[in-house]
């Protein structure tokens, strides 16, 4: 290939293996000296490792920088996820305790963001539930008394109705 390229006065380059098993890049350039049929050739041979050394260093550097960047991004994602998940998990635990009728529990509010707003809302809900349960407890005795009164009135109405029915039977049988 080299001789045909040189015969046409074209430059030529190729990678080939030397006798000592090293890969080299050889470049050939035609040089015309005088008026001859065959041009002379200038050949430069450079070991392929020398040519690729800088590219390999850059590739290793790029891989190392990428690995460090991935590690930093992973740490940041973990930190961000845990700063959101921990307060939400704590809020869910408060809700579970309220569902088990523990109205003494409160969500800790440490932030002013949406998660903090959720904690404030949970605390407001627990306070309102406690107020409602206390009001129900205060209303229970009067409701019980009113219920007892209605039972008594109902018994009296029933007795009076029985007496009226009995008297009506007496009047009806006398007539």
Tab-separated table of C-alpha atoms in Angstrom:
chain	number	residue	atom	x	y	z
A	1	UNK	CA	0.000	0.000	0.000
A	2	UNK	CA	2.794	2.398	0.878
A	3	UNK	CA	4.663	1.902	-2.402
A	4	UNK	CA	1.525	2.389	-4.523
A	5	UNK	CA	0.639	5.563	-2.561
A	6	UNK	CA	4.172	6.898	-2.973
A	7	UNK	CA	4.155	6.052	-6.684
A	8	UNK	CA	1.077	8.275	-7.004
A	9	UNK	CA	2.845	10.991	-4.933
A	10	UNK	CA	0.395	10.664	-2.025
A	11	UNK	CA	1.141	10.564	1.666
A	12	UNK	CA	0.391	7.355	3.472
A	13	UNK	CA	0.193	6.288	7.125
A	14	UNK	CA	-0.522	2.975	8.807
A	15	UNK	CA	-0.176	1.117	12.083
A	16	UNK	CA	1.865	-2.046	11.997
A	17	UNK	CA	3.555	-4.407	14.417
A	18	UNK	CA	7.341	-4.442	14.598
A	19	UNK	CA	9.520	-7.493	15.023
A	20	UNK	CA	9.661	-6.936	18.792
A	21	UNK	CA	5.804	-7.011	18.982
A	22	UNK	CA	5.331	-3.258	19.394
A	23	UNK	CA	2.635	-1.377	17.535
A	24	UNK	CA	3.972	1.675	15.688
A	25	UNK	CA	2.489	4.304	13.422
A	26	UNK	CA	4.501	4.878	10.277
A	27	UNK	CA	3.844	7.890	8.045
A	28	UNK	CA	5.338	8.206	4.555
A	29	UNK	CA	5.503	11.399	2.515
A	30	UNK	CA	6.797	11.560	-1.054
A	31	UNK	CA	9.712	13.884	-1.795
A	32	UNK	CA	10.527	14.736	-5.372
A	33	UNK	CA	14.227	15.182	-5.958
A	34	UNK	CA	15.068	16.255	-9.456
A	35	UNK	CA	13.291	14.719	-12.410
A	36	UNK	CA	13.236	11.052	-11.581
A	37	UNK	CA	10.644	8.402	-12.128
A	38	UNK	CA	10.421	7.308	-8.550
A	39	UNK	CA	10.125	9.881	-5.776
A	40	UNK	CA	12.005	9.580	-2.595
A	41	UNK	CA	10.057	9.083	0.662
A	42	UNK	CA	10.374	10.542	4.113
A	43	UNK	CA	9.220	8.114	6.791
A	44	UNK	CA	8.505	8.847	10.425
A	45	UNK	CA	7.804	5.978	12.812
A	46	UNK	CA	6.391	6.617	16.292
A	47	UNK	CA	5.364	4.018	18.874
A	48	UNK	CA	1.583	3.908	19.183
A	49	UNK	CA	1.850	4.016	22.987
A	50	UNK	CA	3.544	7.414	22.716
A	51	UNK	CA	0.794	8.756	20.488
A	52	UNK	CA	-2.010	7.427	22.713
A	53	UNK	CA	-0.421	8.184	26.121
A	54	UNK	CA	-2.047	11.603	26.550
A	55	UNK	CA	-5.429	10.310	25.392
A	56	UNK	CA	-5.223	7.457	27.876
A	57	UNK	CA	-4.303	9.872	30.696
A	58	UNK	CA	-7.249	12.095	29.773
A	59	UNK	CA	-9.592	9.094	29.670
A	60	UNK	CA	-8.454	7.891	33.122
A	61	UNK	CA	-8.795	11.434	34.476
A	62	UNK	CA	-12.309	11.730	33.018
A	63	UNK	CA	-13.329	8.382	34.533
A	64	UNK	CA	-11.969	9.415	37.948
A	65	UNK	CA	-13.739	12.793	37.847
A	66	UNK	CA	-16.979	11.090	36.784
A	67	UNK	CA	-16.717	8.560	39.621
A	68	UNK	CA	-16.147	11.322	42.177
A	69	UNK	CA	-19.051	13.338	40.727
A	70	UNK	CA	-21.343	10.288	40.937
A	71	UNK	CA	-20.304	9.715	44.535
A	72	UNK	CA	-20.998	13.357	45.446
A	73	UNK	CA	-24.368	13.258	43.675
A	74	UNK	CA	-25.252	10.011	45.468
A	75	UNK	CA	-24.411	11.524	48.863
A	76	UNK	CA	-26.455	14.638	48.063
A	77	UNK	CA	-29.458	12.609	46.918
A	78	UNK	CA	-29.283	10.450	50.056
A	79	UNK	CA	-29.035	13.531	52.290
A	80	UNK	CA	-31.908	15.288	50.520
A	81	UNK	CA	-34.141	12.212	50.622
A	82	UNK	CA	-33.478	11.633	54.313
A	83	UNK	CA	-34.157	15.283	55.218
A	84	UNK	CA	-37.584	14.895	53.633
A	85	UNK	CA	-38.347	11.300	54.651
A	86	UNK	CA	-37.393	11.521	58.346
A	87	UNK	CA	-39.878	14.269	59.291
A	88	UNK	CA	-42.615	12.633	57.215
A	89	UNK	CA	-41.992	9.300	58.942
A	90	UNK	CA	-42.175	11.065	62.319
A	91	UNK	CA	-45.441	12.758	61.261
A	92	UNK	CA	-46.883	9.376	60.243
A	93	UNK	CA	-45.928	7.972	63.670
A	94	UNK	CA	-47.781	10.857	65.348
A	95	UNK	CA	-50.861	10.149	63.218
A	96	UNK	CA	-50.681	6.448	64.149
A	97	UNK	CA	-50.581	7.344	67.860
A	98	UNK	CA	-53.549	9.704	67.442
A	99	UNK	CA	-55.422	6.899	65.679
A	100	UNK	CA	-54.732	4.803	68.796
A	101	UNK	CA	-56.498	7.576	70.807
A	102	UNK	CA	-53.347	9.178	72.248
A	103	UNK	CA	-54.117	12.901	72.086
A	104	UNK	CA	-51.065	13.891	74.124
A	105	UNK	CA	-48.653	13.376	71.236
A	106	UNK	CA	-47.366	16.307	69.152
A	107	UNK	CA	-45.409	16.497	65.919
A	108	UNK	CA	-42.070	18.277	66.231
A	109	UNK	CA	-41.930	21.375	64.055
A	110	UNK	CA	-38.351	22.175	63.074
A	111	UNK	CA	-38.851	23.659	59.632
A	112	UNK	CA	-40.828	26.387	57.900
A	113	UNK	CA	-41.299	24.523	54.624
A	114	UNK	CA	-44.087	22.209	53.482
A	115	UNK	CA	-43.017	19.474	55.888
A	116	UNK	CA	-43.223	21.987	58.755
A	117	UNK	CA	-46.690	22.993	57.565
A	118	UNK	CA	-47.739	19.335	57.729
A	119	UNK	CA	-46.453	19.103	61.320
A	120	UNK	CA	-48.366	22.298	62.258
A	121	UNK	CA	-51.541	20.899	60.649
A	122	UNK	CA	-51.195	17.624	62.544
A	123	UNK	CA	-50.773	19.479	65.835
A	124	UNK	CA	-53.827	21.630	65.047
A	125	UNK	CA	-55.847	18.507	64.254
A	126	UNK	CA	-54.805	16.854	67.533
A	127	UNK	CA	-55.706	20.015	69.482
A	128	UNK	CA	-59.132	20.205	67.788
A	129	UNK	CA	-59.786	16.510	68.462
A	130	UNK	CA	-58.903	17.008	72.124
A	131	UNK	CA	-61.240	20.022	72.351
A	132	UNK	CA	-64.061	18.069	70.699
A	133	UNK	CA	-63.603	15.046	72.983
A	134	UNK	CA	-63.571	17.264	76.100
A	135	UNK	CA	-66.772	18.983	74.912
A	136	UNK	CA	-68.379	15.575	74.341
A	137	UNK	CA	-67.325	14.491	77.817
A	138	UNK	CA	-68.865	17.634	79.349
A	139	UNK	CA	-72.102	17.117	77.404
A	140	UNK	CA	-72.428	13.456	78.375
A	141	UNK	CA	-73.876	13.915	81.927
A	142	UNK	CA	-76.596	16.380	80.837
A	143	UNK	CA	-77.450	14.095	77.927
A	144	UNK	CA	-77.633	11.156	80.327
A	145	UNK	CA	-79.880	13.145	82.673
A	146	UNK	CA	-82.110	14.189	79.749
A	147	UNK	CA	-82.252	10.586	78.614
A	148	UNK	CA	-83.245	9.464	82.118
A	149	UNK	CA	-85.933	12.181	82.158
A	150	UNK	CA	-87.282	11.044	78.794
A	151	UNK	CA	-87.373	7.474	80.054
A	152	UNK	CA	-89.345	8.559	83.102
A	153	UNK	CA	-91.782	10.627	81.012
A	154	UNK	CA	-92.161	7.718	78.616
A	155	UNK	CA	-92.983	5.380	81.524
A	156	UNK	CA	-95.563	7.843	82.834
A	157	UNK	CA	-97.114	8.234	79.371
A	158	UNK	CA	-97.219	4.452	79.066
A	159	UNK	CA	-98.869	4.049	82.478
A	160	UNK	CA	-101.378	6.798	81.720
A	161	UNK	CA	-102.173	5.196	78.370
A	162	UNK	CA	-102.731	1.853	80.105
A	163	UNK	CA	-105.079	3.458	82.638
A	164	UNK	CA	-106.960	5.274	79.867
A	165	UNK	CA	-107.330	2.039	77.936
A	166	UNK	CA	-108.556	0.255	81.017
A	167	UNK	CA	-111.140	2.958	81.764
A	168	UNK	CA	-112.240	2.986	78.144
A	169	UNK	CA	-112.837	-0.771	78.398
A	170	UNK	CA	-114.906	-0.265	81.573
A	171	UNK	CA	-117.012	2.469	79.900
A	172	UNK	CA	-117.427	0.394	76.793
A	173	UNK	CA	-118.550	-2.660	78.713
A	174	UNK	CA	-121.047	-0.601	80.769
A	175	UNK	CA	-122.658	0.876	77.754
